């Protein structure tokens, strides 16, 4: 089996399911379509696609790396440290900040999936916090 076809199947799966998946969840999904695939092939493929910027990998505060398809536009998240609830932040809000940092430091930012940690409104009002 060619590695490139595994890449393709992973991309298709993540494109159709715009969520965050742990590597073992992706492996289980790919195994349904390619029963002969082995774990390390899938993991190597995830690493390659991440390096190519086609998928993002993030630690959302649970210690597990989560993969997601990166579409045409970047998107970002706010993650609650208490309940691990995740919401999306549009790139519109983040782009001006990135541009300013790029200008100041003469950098080209490649981060396409920014994770900001905080406490959600629900957890802020919980007694004892
Ligand atoms: Zn995301
Ligand atoms: Zn919360």
PDB file of N, CA, C and O in Angstrom, residues 3-54:
ATOM      1  N   UNK A   3       2.014   5.007   0.740  1.00  0.00           N
ATOM      2  CA  UNK A   3       1.791   5.969   1.822  1.00  0.00           C
ATOM      3  C   UNK A   3       0.894   7.115   1.354  1.00  0.00           C
ATOM      4  O   UNK A   3       0.085   7.639   2.114  1.00  0.00           O
ATOM      5  N   UNK A   4       1.030   7.487   0.082  1.00  0.00           N
ATOM      6  CA  UNK A   4       0.263   8.632  -0.418  1.00  0.00           C
ATOM      7  C   UNK A   4      -1.240   8.373  -0.378  1.00  0.00           C
ATOM      8  O   UNK A   4      -2.028   9.289  -0.180  1.00  0.00           O
ATOM      9  N   UNK A   5      -1.647   7.092  -0.548  1.00  0.00           N
ATOM     10  CA  UNK A   5      -3.077   6.814  -0.508  1.00  0.00           C
ATOM     11  C   UNK A   5      -3.603   6.898   0.927  1.00  0.00           C
ATOM     12  O   UNK A   5      -4.744   7.282   1.151  1.00  0.00           O
ATOM     13  N   UNK A   6      -2.756   6.554   1.906  1.00  0.00           N
ATOM     14  CA  UNK A   6      -3.148   6.723   3.310  1.00  0.00           C
ATOM     15  C   UNK A   6      -3.325   8.209   3.609  1.00  0.00           C
ATOM     16  O   UNK A   6      -4.305   8.619   4.237  1.00  0.00           O
ATOM     17  N   UNK A   7      -2.388   9.033   3.136  1.00  0.00           N
ATOM     18  CA  UNK A   7      -2.500  10.487   3.292  1.00  0.00           C
ATOM     19  C   UNK A   7      -3.850  10.964   2.767  1.00  0.00           C
ATOM     20  O   UNK A   7      -4.554  11.732   3.411  1.00  0.00           O
ATOM     21  N   UNK A   8      -4.181  10.492   1.566  1.00  0.00           N
ATOM     22  CA  UNK A   8      -5.405  10.920   0.898  1.00  0.00           C
ATOM     23  C   UNK A   8      -6.647  10.541   1.698  1.00  0.00           C
ATOM     24  O   UNK A   8      -7.564  11.338   1.856  1.00  0.00           O
ATOM     25  N   UNK A   9      -6.654   9.331   2.224  1.00  0.00           N
ATOM     26  CA  UNK A   9      -7.814   8.862   2.983  1.00  0.00           C
ATOM     27  C   UNK A   9      -7.963   9.639   4.293  1.00  0.00           C
ATOM     28  O   UNK A   9      -9.074   9.980   4.702  1.00  0.00           O
ATOM     29  N   UNK A  10      -6.834   9.956   4.922  1.00  0.00           N
ATOM     30  CA  UNK A  10      -6.878  10.753   6.155  1.00  0.00           C
ATOM     31  C   UNK A  10      -7.439  12.140   5.864  1.00  0.00           C
ATOM     32  O   UNK A  10      -8.319  12.634   6.574  1.00  0.00           O
ATOM     33  N   UNK A  11      -6.939  12.757   4.794  1.00  0.00           N
ATOM     34  CA  UNK A  11      -7.422  14.088   4.406  1.00  0.00           C
ATOM     35  C   UNK A  11      -8.933  14.057   4.135  1.00  0.00           C
ATOM     36  O   UNK A  11      -9.676  14.895   4.622  1.00  0.00           O
ATOM     37  N   UNK A  12      -9.364  13.048   3.395  1.00  0.00           N
ATOM     38  CA  UNK A  12     -10.795  12.941   3.077  1.00  0.00           C
ATOM     39  C   UNK A  12     -11.638  12.785   4.340  1.00  0.00           C
ATOM     40  O   UNK A  12     -12.662  13.430   4.499  1.00  0.00           O
ATOM     41  N   UNK A  13     -11.168  11.928   5.237  1.00  0.00           N
ATOM     42  CA  UNK A  13     -11.911  11.717   6.491  1.00  0.00           C
ATOM     43  C   UNK A  13     -12.016  13.016   7.290  1.00  0.00           C
ATOM     44  O   UNK A  13     -13.089  13.393   7.747  1.00  0.00           O
ATOM     45  N   UNK A  14     -10.891  13.723   7.428  1.00  0.00           N
ATOM     46  CA  UNK A  14     -10.895  14.946   8.239  1.00  0.00           C
ATOM     47  C   UNK A  14     -11.647  16.090   7.551  1.00  0.00           C
ATOM     48  O   UNK A  14     -12.217  16.953   8.213  1.00  0.00           O
ATOM     49  N   UNK A  15     -11.643  16.058   6.222  1.00  0.00           N
ATOM     50  CA  UNK A  15     -12.382  17.069   5.463  1.00  0.00           C
ATOM     51  C   UNK A  15     -13.884  16.904   5.665  1.00  0.00           C
ATOM     52  O   UNK A  15     -14.620  17.878   5.750  1.00  0.00           O
ATOM     53  N   UNK A  16     -14.309  15.648   5.738  1.00  0.00           N
ATOM     54  CA  UNK A  16     -15.739  15.360   5.903  1.00  0.00           C
ATOM     55  C   UNK A  16     -16.191  15.517   7.351  1.00  0.00           C
ATOM     56  O   UNK A  16     -17.362  15.715   7.620  1.00  0.00           O
ATOM     57  N   UNK A  17     -15.256  15.402   8.267  1.00  0.00           N
ATOM     58  CA  UNK A  17     -15.587  15.478   9.687  1.00  0.00           C
ATOM     59  C   UNK A  17     -14.754  16.573  10.332  1.00  0.00           C
ATOM     60  O   UNK A  17     -13.652  16.330  10.790  1.00  0.00           O
ATOM     61  N   UNK A  18     -15.303  17.779  10.315  1.00  0.00           N
ATOM     62  CA  UNK A  18     -14.531  18.938  10.779  1.00  0.00           C
ATOM     63  C   UNK A  18     -14.532  19.006  12.298  1.00  0.00           C
ATOM     64  O   UNK A  18     -15.229  19.812  12.896  1.00  0.00           O
ATOM     65  N   UNK A  19     -13.789  18.084  12.877  1.00  0.00           N
ATOM     66  CA  UNK A  19     -13.658  18.061  14.328  1.00  0.00           C
ATOM     67  C   UNK A  19     -12.221  17.745  14.682  1.00  0.00           C
ATOM     68  O   UNK A  19     -11.407  17.490  13.806  1.00  0.00           O
ATOM     69  N   UNK A  20     -11.943  17.703  15.970  1.00  0.00           N
ATOM     70  CA  UNK A  20     -10.605  17.348  16.431  1.00  0.00           C
ATOM     71  C   UNK A  20     -10.576  15.864  16.784  1.00  0.00           C
ATOM     72  O   UNK A  20     -11.451  15.391  17.496  1.00  0.00           O
ATOM     73  N   UNK A  21      -9.580  15.168  16.302  1.00  0.00           N
ATOM     74  CA  UNK A  21      -9.459  13.737  16.578  1.00  0.00           C
ATOM     75  C   UNK A  21      -8.073  13.403  17.105  1.00  0.00           C
ATOM     76  O   UNK A  21      -7.070  13.926  16.599  1.00  0.00           O
ATOM     77  N   UNK A  22      -8.037  12.504  18.064  1.00  0.00           N
ATOM     78  CA  UNK A  22      -6.765  11.977  18.540  1.00  0.00           C
ATOM     79  C   UNK A  22      -6.240  10.983  17.497  1.00  0.00           C
ATOM     80  O   UNK A  22      -7.020  10.428  16.716  1.00  0.00           O
ATOM     81  N   UNK A  23      -4.926  10.758  17.502  1.00  0.00           N
ATOM     82  CA  UNK A  23      -4.334   9.889  16.483  1.00  0.00           C
ATOM     83  C   UNK A  23      -4.937   8.482  16.497  1.00  0.00           C
ATOM     84  O   UNK A  23      -5.160   7.892  15.450  1.00  0.00           O
ATOM     85  N   UNK A  24      -5.240   7.949  17.698  1.00  0.00           N
ATOM     86  CA  UNK A  24      -5.798   6.584  17.736  1.00  0.00           C
ATOM     87  C   UNK A  24      -7.208   6.543  17.163  1.00  0.00           C
ATOM     88  O   UNK A  24      -7.623   5.546  16.564  1.00  0.00           O
ATOM     89  N   UNK A  25      -7.955   7.660  17.283  1.00  0.00           N
ATOM     90  CA  UNK A  25      -9.302   7.705  16.693  1.00  0.00           C
ATOM     91  C   UNK A  25      -9.209   7.720  15.166  1.00  0.00           C
ATOM     92  O   UNK A  25     -10.010   7.097  14.479  1.00  0.00           O
ATOM     93  N   UNK A  26      -8.218   8.458  14.668  1.00  0.00           N
ATOM     94  CA  UNK A  26      -8.027   8.513  13.223  1.00  0.00           C
ATOM     95  C   UNK A  26      -7.605   7.137  12.703  1.00  0.00           C
ATOM     96  O   UNK A  26      -8.130   6.652  11.704  1.00  0.00           O
ATOM     97  N   UNK A  27      -6.715   6.509  13.437  1.00  0.00           N
ATOM     98  CA  UNK A  27      -6.281   5.157  13.052  1.00  0.00           C
ATOM     99  C   UNK A  27      -7.481   4.214  12.943  1.00  0.00           C
ATOM    100  O   UNK A  27      -7.617   3.479  11.966  1.00  0.00           O
ATOM    101  N   UNK A  28      -8.390   4.258  13.928  1.00  0.00           N
ATOM    102  CA  UNK A  28      -9.565   3.381  13.905  1.00  0.00           C
ATOM    103  C   UNK A  28     -10.465   3.656  12.695  1.00  0.00           C
ATOM    104  O   UNK A  28     -11.012   2.742  12.099  1.00  0.00           O
ATOM    105  N   UNK A  29     -10.591   4.945  12.356  1.00  0.00           N
ATOM    106  CA  UNK A  29     -11.407   5.317  11.194  1.00  0.00           C
ATOM    107  C   UNK A  29     -10.777   4.846   9.880  1.00  0.00           C
ATOM    108  O   UNK A  29     -11.467   4.380   8.987  1.00  0.00           O
ATOM    109  N   UNK A  30      -9.460   5.004   9.788  1.00  0.00           N
ATOM    110  CA  UNK A  30      -8.769   4.629   8.554  1.00  0.00           C
ATOM    111  C   UNK A  30      -8.779   3.110   8.377  1.00  0.00           C
ATOM    112  O   UNK A  30      -8.896   2.588   7.277  1.00  0.00           O
ATOM    113  N   UNK A  31      -8.704   2.415   9.503  1.00  0.00           N
ATOM    114  CA  UNK A  31      -8.720   0.947   9.488  1.00  0.00           C
ATOM    115  C   UNK A  31     -10.030   0.395   8.910  1.00  0.00           C
ATOM    116  O   UNK A  31     -10.054  -0.668   8.313  1.00  0.00           O
ATOM    117  N   UNK A  32     -11.123   1.146   9.094  1.00  0.00           N
ATOM    118  CA  UNK A  32     -12.410   0.733   8.536  1.00  0.00           C
ATOM    119  C   UNK A  32     -12.329   0.697   7.002  1.00  0.00           C
ATOM    120  O   UNK A  32     -12.825  -0.203   6.346  1.00  0.00           O
ATOM    121  N   UNK A  33     -11.634   1.697   6.457  1.00  0.00           N
ATOM    122  CA  UNK A  33     -11.527   1.776   4.993  1.00  0.00           C
ATOM    123  C   UNK A  33     -10.367   0.954   4.450  1.00  0.00           C
ATOM    124  O   UNK A  33     -10.431   0.457   3.325  1.00  0.00           O
ATOM    125  N   UNK A  34      -9.315   0.857   5.228  1.00  0.00           N
ATOM    126  CA  UNK A  34      -8.121   0.115   4.806  1.00  0.00           C
ATOM    127  C   UNK A  34      -7.749  -0.866   5.920  1.00  0.00           C
ATOM    128  O   UNK A  34      -6.894  -0.578   6.743  1.00  0.00           O
ATOM    129  N   UNK A  35      -8.403  -2.017   5.957  1.00  0.00           N
ATOM    130  CA  UNK A  35      -8.200  -2.949   7.076  1.00  0.00           C
ATOM    131  C   UNK A  35      -6.740  -3.387   7.263  1.00  0.00           C
ATOM    132  O   UNK A  35      -6.349  -3.738   8.374  1.00  0.00           O
ATOM    133  N   UNK A  36      -5.953  -3.347   6.210  1.00  0.00           N
ATOM    134  CA  UNK A  36      -4.577  -3.826   6.312  1.00  0.00           C
ATOM    135  C   UNK A  36      -3.597  -2.763   6.805  1.00  0.00           C
ATOM    136  O   UNK A  36      -2.424  -3.053   7.022  1.00  0.00           O
ATOM    137  N   UNK A  37      -4.088  -1.556   6.987  1.00  0.00           N
ATOM    138  CA  UNK A  37      -3.189  -0.462   7.359  1.00  0.00           C
ATOM    139  C   UNK A  37      -2.644  -0.686   8.768  1.00  0.00           C
ATOM    140  O   UNK A  37      -3.341  -1.201   9.648  1.00  0.00           O
ATOM    141  N   UNK A  38      -1.378  -0.347   8.989  1.00  0.00           N
ATOM    142  CA  UNK A  38      -0.902  -0.457  10.371  1.00  0.00           C
ATOM    143  C   UNK A  38      -0.734   0.908  11.004  1.00  0.00           C
ATOM    144  O   UNK A  38      -0.631   1.928  10.350  1.00  0.00           O
ATOM    145  N   UNK A  39      -0.743   0.857  12.331  1.00  0.00           N
ATOM    146  CA  UNK A  39      -0.755   2.053  13.152  1.00  0.00           C
ATOM    147  C   UNK A  39       0.371   3.030  12.804  1.00  0.00           C
ATOM    148  O   UNK A  39       0.149   4.228  12.660  1.00  0.00           O
ATOM    149  N   UNK A  40       1.579   2.497  12.643  1.00  0.00           N
ATOM    150  CA  UNK A  40       2.713   3.399  12.424  1.00  0.00           C
ATOM    151  C   UNK A  40       2.622   4.111  11.071  1.00  0.00           C
ATOM    152  O   UNK A  40       3.069   5.241  10.936  1.00  0.00           O
ATOM    153  N   UNK A  41       2.000   3.445  10.092  1.00  0.00           N
ATOM    154  CA  UNK A  41       1.801   4.099   8.787  1.00  0.00           C
ATOM    155  C   UNK A  41       0.877   5.310   8.941  1.00  0.00           C
ATOM    156  O   UNK A  41       1.139   6.381   8.409  1.00  0.00           O
ATOM    157  N   UNK A  42      -0.193   5.109   9.701  1.00  0.00           N
ATOM    158  CA  UNK A  42      -1.143   6.203   9.937  1.00  0.00           C
ATOM    159  C   UNK A  42      -0.460   7.333  10.709  1.00  0.00           C
ATOM    160  O   UNK A  42      -0.594   8.506  10.365  1.00  0.00           O
ATOM    161  N   UNK A  43       0.316   6.982  11.730  1.00  0.00           N
ATOM    162  CA  UNK A  43       0.971   8.004  12.554  1.00  0.00           C
ATOM    163  C   UNK A  43       2.013   8.781  11.750  1.00  0.00           C
ATOM    164  O   UNK A  43       2.141   9.991  11.897  1.00  0.00           O
ATOM    165  N   UNK A  44       2.744   8.076  10.906  1.00  0.00           N
ATOM    166  CA  UNK A  44       3.737   8.759  10.046  1.00  0.00           C
ATOM    167  C   UNK A  44       3.036   9.693   9.068  1.00  0.00           C
ATOM    168  O   UNK A  44       3.500  10.786   8.780  1.00  0.00           O
ATOM    169  N   UNK A  45       1.919   9.226   8.559  1.00  0.00           N
ATOM    170  CA  UNK A  45       1.140  10.018   7.624  1.00  0.00           C
ATOM    171  C   UNK A  45       0.621  11.297   8.291  1.00  0.00           C
ATOM    172  O   UNK A  45       0.668  12.382   7.699  1.00  0.00           O
ATOM    173  N   UNK A  46       0.159  11.175   9.524  1.00  0.00           N
ATOM    174  CA  UNK A  46      -0.323  12.350  10.267  1.00  0.00           C
ATOM    175  C   UNK A  46       0.807  13.361  10.455  1.00  0.00           C
ATOM    176  O   UNK A  46       0.602  14.572  10.323  1.00  0.00           O
ATOM    177  N   UNK A  47       1.984  12.849  10.731  1.00  0.00           N
ATOM    178  CA  UNK A  47       3.137  13.720  10.933  1.00  0.00           C
ATOM    179  C   UNK A  47       3.485  14.462   9.631  1.00  0.00           C
ATOM    180  O   UNK A  47       3.744  15.658   9.632  1.00  0.00           O
ATOM    181  N   UNK A  48       3.447  13.714   8.524  1.00  0.00           N
ATOM    182  CA  UNK A  48       3.755  14.297   7.219  1.00  0.00           C
ATOM    183  C   UNK A  48       2.734  15.386   6.845  1.00  0.00           C
ATOM    184  O   UNK A  48       3.095  16.481   6.430  1.00  0.00           O
ATOM    185  N   UNK A  49       1.457  15.080   7.028  1.00  0.00           N
ATOM    186  CA  UNK A  49       0.405  16.042   6.682  1.00  0.00           C
ATOM    187  C   UNK A  49       0.478  17.290   7.563  1.00  0.00           C
ATOM    188  O   UNK A  49       0.196  18.391   7.107  1.00  0.00           O
ATOM    189  N   UNK A  50       0.881  17.093   8.822  1.00  0.00           N
ATOM    190  CA  UNK A  50       1.044  18.235   9.725  1.00  0.00           C
ATOM    191  C   UNK A  50       2.190  19.120   9.249  1.00  0.00           C
ATOM    192  O   UNK A  50       2.068  20.342   9.179  1.00  0.00           O
ATOM    193  N   UNK A  51       3.301  18.496   8.885  1.00  0.00           N
ATOM    194  CA  UNK A  51       4.457  19.251   8.395  1.00  0.00           C
ATOM    195  C   UNK A  51       4.137  20.006   7.111  1.00  0.00           C
ATOM    196  O   UNK A  51       4.687  21.075   6.867  1.00  0.00           O
ATOM    197  N   UNK A  52       3.258  19.427   6.309  1.00  0.00           N
ATOM    198  CA  UNK A  52       2.860  20.080   5.052  1.00  0.00           C
ATOM    199  C   UNK A  52       1.812  21.175   5.279  1.00  0.00           C
ATOM    200  O   UNK A  52       1.415  21.849   4.344  1.00  0.00           O
ATOM    201  N   UNK A  53       1.338  21.297   6.524  1.00  0.00           N
ATOM    202  CA  UNK A  53       0.355  22.336   6.841  1.00  0.00           C
ATOM    203  C   UNK A  53      -1.053  21.997   6.391  1.00  0.00           C
ATOM    204  O   UNK A  53      -1.930  22.859   6.380  1.00  0.00           O
ATOM    205  N   UNK A  54      -1.293  20.734   6.016  1.00  0.00           N
ATOM    206  CA  UNK A  54      -2.632  20.363   5.557  1.00  0.00           C
ATOM    207  C   UNK A  54      -3.568  20.056   6.716  1.00  0.00           C
ATOM    208  O   UNK A  54      -4.781  20.172   6.597  1.00  0.00           O
TER     209      UNK A  54
END
